PDB file of C-alpha atoms in Angstrom:
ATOM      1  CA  UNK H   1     -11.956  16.554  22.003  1.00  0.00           C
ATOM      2  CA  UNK H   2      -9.301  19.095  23.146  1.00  0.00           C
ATOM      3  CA  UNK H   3      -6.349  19.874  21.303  1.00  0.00           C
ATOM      4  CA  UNK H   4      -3.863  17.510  22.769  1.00  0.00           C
ATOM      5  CA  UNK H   5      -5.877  14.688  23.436  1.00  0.00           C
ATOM      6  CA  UNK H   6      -5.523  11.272  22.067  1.00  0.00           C
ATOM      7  CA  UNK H   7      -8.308  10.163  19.629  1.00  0.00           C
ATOM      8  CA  UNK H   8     -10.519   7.694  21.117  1.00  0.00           C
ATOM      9  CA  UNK H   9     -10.887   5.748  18.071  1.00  0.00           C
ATOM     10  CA  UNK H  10      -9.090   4.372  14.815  1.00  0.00           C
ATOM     11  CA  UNK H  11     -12.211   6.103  13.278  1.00  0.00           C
ATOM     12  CA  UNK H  12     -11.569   9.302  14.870  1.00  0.00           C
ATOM     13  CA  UNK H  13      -7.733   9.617  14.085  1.00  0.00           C
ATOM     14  CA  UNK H  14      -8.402   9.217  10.846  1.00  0.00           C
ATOM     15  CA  UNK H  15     -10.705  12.027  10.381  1.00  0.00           C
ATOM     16  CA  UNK H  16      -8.394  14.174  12.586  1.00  0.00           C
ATOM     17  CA  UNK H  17      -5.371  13.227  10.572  1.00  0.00           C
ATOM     18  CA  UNK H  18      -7.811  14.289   7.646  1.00  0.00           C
ATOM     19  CA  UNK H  19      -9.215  17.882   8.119  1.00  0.00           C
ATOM     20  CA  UNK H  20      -5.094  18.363   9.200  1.00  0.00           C
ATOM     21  CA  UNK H  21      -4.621  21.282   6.669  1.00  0.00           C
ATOM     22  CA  UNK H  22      -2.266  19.106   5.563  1.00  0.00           C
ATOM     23  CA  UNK H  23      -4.324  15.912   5.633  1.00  0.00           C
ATOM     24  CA  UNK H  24      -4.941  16.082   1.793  1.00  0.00           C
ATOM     25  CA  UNK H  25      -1.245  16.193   0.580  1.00  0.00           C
ATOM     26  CA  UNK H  26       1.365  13.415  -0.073  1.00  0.00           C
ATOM     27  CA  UNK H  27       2.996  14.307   2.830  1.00  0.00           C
ATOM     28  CA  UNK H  28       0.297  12.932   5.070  1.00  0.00           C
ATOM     29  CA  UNK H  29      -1.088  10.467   3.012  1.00  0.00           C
ATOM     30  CA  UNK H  30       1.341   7.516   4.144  1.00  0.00           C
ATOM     31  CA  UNK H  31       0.398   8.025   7.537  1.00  0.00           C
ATOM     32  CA  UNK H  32      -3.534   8.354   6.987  1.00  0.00           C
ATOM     33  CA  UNK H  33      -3.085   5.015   4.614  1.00  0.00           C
ATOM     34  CA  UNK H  34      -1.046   3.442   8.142  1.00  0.00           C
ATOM     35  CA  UNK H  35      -4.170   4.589   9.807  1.00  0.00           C
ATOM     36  CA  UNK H  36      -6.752   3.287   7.357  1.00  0.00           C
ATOM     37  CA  UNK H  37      -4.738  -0.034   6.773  1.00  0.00           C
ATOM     38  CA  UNK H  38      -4.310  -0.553  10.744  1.00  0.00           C
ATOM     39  CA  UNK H  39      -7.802  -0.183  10.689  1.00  0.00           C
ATOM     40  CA  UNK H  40      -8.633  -2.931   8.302  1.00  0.00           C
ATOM     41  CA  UNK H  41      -9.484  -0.049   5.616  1.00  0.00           C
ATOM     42  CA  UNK H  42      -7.072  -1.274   3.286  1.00  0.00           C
ATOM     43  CA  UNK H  43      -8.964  -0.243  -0.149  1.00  0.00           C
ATOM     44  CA  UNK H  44      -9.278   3.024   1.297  1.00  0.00           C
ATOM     45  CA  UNK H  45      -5.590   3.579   2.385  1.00  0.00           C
ATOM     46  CA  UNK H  46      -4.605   2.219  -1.536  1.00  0.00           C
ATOM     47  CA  UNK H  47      -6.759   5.001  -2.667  1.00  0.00           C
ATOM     48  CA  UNK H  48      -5.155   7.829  -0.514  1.00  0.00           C
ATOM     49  CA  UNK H  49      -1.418   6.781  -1.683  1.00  0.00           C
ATOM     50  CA  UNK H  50      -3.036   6.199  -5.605  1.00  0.00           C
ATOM     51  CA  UNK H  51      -3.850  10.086  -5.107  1.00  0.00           C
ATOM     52  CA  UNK H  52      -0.124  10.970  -4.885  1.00  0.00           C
ATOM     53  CA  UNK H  53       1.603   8.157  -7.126  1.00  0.00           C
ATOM     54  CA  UNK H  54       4.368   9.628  -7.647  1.00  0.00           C
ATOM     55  CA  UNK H  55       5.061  10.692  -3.811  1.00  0.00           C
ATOM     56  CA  UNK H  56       4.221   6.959  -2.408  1.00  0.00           C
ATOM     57  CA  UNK H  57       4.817   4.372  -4.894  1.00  0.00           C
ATOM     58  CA  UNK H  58       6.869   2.948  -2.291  1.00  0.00           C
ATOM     59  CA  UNK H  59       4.237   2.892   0.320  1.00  0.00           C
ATOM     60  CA  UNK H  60       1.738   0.966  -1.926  1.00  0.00           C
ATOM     61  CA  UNK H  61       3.731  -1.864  -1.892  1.00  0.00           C
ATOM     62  CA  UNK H  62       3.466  -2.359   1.887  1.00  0.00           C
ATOM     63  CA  UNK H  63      -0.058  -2.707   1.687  1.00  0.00           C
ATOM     64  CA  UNK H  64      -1.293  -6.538   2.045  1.00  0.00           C
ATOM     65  CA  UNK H  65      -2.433  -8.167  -1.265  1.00  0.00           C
ATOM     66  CA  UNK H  66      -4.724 -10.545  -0.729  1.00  0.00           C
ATOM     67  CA  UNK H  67      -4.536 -12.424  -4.585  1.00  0.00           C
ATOM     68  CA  UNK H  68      -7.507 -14.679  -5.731  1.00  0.00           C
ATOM     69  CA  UNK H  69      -7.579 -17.604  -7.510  1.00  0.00           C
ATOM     70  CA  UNK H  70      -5.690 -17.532 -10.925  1.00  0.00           C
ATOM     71  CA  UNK H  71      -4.475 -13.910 -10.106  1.00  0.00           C
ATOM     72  CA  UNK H  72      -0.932 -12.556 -11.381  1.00  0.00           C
ATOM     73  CA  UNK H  73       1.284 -10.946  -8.747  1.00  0.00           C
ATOM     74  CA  UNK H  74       4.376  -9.179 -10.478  1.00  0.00           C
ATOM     75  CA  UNK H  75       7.191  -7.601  -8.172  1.00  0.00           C
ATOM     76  CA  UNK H  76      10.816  -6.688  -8.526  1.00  0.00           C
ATOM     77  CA  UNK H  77      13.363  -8.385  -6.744  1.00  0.00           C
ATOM     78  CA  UNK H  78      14.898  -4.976  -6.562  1.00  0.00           C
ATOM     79  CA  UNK H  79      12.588  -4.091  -3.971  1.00  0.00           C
ATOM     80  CA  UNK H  80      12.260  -5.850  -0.268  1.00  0.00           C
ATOM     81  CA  UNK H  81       9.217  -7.481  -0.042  1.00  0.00           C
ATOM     82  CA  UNK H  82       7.922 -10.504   1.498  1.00  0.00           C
ATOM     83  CA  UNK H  83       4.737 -13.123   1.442  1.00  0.00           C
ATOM     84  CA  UNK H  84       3.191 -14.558   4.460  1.00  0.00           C
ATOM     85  CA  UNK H  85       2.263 -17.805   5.424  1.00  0.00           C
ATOM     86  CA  UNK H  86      -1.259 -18.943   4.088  1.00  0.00           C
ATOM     87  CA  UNK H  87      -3.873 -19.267   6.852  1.00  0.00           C
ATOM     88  CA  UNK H  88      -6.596 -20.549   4.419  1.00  0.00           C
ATOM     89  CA  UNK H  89      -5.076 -23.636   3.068  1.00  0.00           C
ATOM     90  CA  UNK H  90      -2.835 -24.656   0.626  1.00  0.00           C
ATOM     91  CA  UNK H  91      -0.799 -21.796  -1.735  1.00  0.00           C
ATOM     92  CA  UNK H  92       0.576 -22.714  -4.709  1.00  0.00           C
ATOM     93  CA  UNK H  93       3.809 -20.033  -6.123  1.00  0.00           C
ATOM     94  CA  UNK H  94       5.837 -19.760  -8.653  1.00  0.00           C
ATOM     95  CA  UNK H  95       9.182 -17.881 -10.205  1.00  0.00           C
ATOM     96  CA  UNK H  96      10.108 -16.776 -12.768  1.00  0.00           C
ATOM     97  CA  UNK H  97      12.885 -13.899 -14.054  1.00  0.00           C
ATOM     98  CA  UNK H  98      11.903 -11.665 -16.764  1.00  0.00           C
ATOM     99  CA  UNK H  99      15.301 -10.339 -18.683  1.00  0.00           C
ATOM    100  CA  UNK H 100      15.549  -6.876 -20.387  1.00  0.00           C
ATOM    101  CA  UNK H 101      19.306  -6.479 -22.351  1.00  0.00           C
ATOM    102  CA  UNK H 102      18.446  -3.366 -24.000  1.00  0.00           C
ATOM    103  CA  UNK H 103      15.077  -1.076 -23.965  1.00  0.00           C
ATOM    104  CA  UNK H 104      14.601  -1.729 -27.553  1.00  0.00           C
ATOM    105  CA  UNK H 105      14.923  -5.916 -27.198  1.00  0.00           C
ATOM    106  CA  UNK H 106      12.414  -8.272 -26.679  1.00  0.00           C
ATOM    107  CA  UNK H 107      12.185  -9.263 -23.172  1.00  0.00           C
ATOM    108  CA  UNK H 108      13.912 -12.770 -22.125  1.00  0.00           C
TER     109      UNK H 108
END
């Protein structure tokens, strides 16, 4: 492939966007996670934006979650988010706010 040309591949973007020399860094690493996500690599692309925490906190949370049975799913209401409809039956949600007055108070 030329320099120029358009990858043929999800596969083969990724690995370009990759040996970038920036391809390690947290400045690429939301767009290789797009890449690895769009490519139904979603483990992956929550392991590139766990390697730079601190840069793309925000970007973990637009990952999918795909919750099992029983499983706890905690998120501010601070922060846009949304839940899609269930394509594999029934879902089963619930609320619930968690209070903090001061730091050193028990939650409420």
């Amino acid at each position: 492939m030329t320099s120029g040309q358009e990858p043929a591949s999800s596969n083969e973007a990724i690995a370009q966007a990759r040996s970038h020399p920036e391809g390690a860094t947290s400045y690429a690493a939301p767009d290789i996670s797009g890449l690895l996500a769009g490519a139904g690599r979603t483990e992956e692309a929550v392991t590139v934006l766990e390697q730079h925490a601190s840069a793309s906190s925000h970007d973990l949370t637009g990952l999918t979650l795909h919750p099992d049975a029983a499983d706890l799913l905690m998120s501010s209401s601070a922060m846009p988010h949304a839940v899609s409809s269930s394509t594999s039956g029934p879902r089963v949600g619930m609320a619930v706010f968690i209070g903090c007055a001061e730091a050193d108070k028990p939650l409420v």
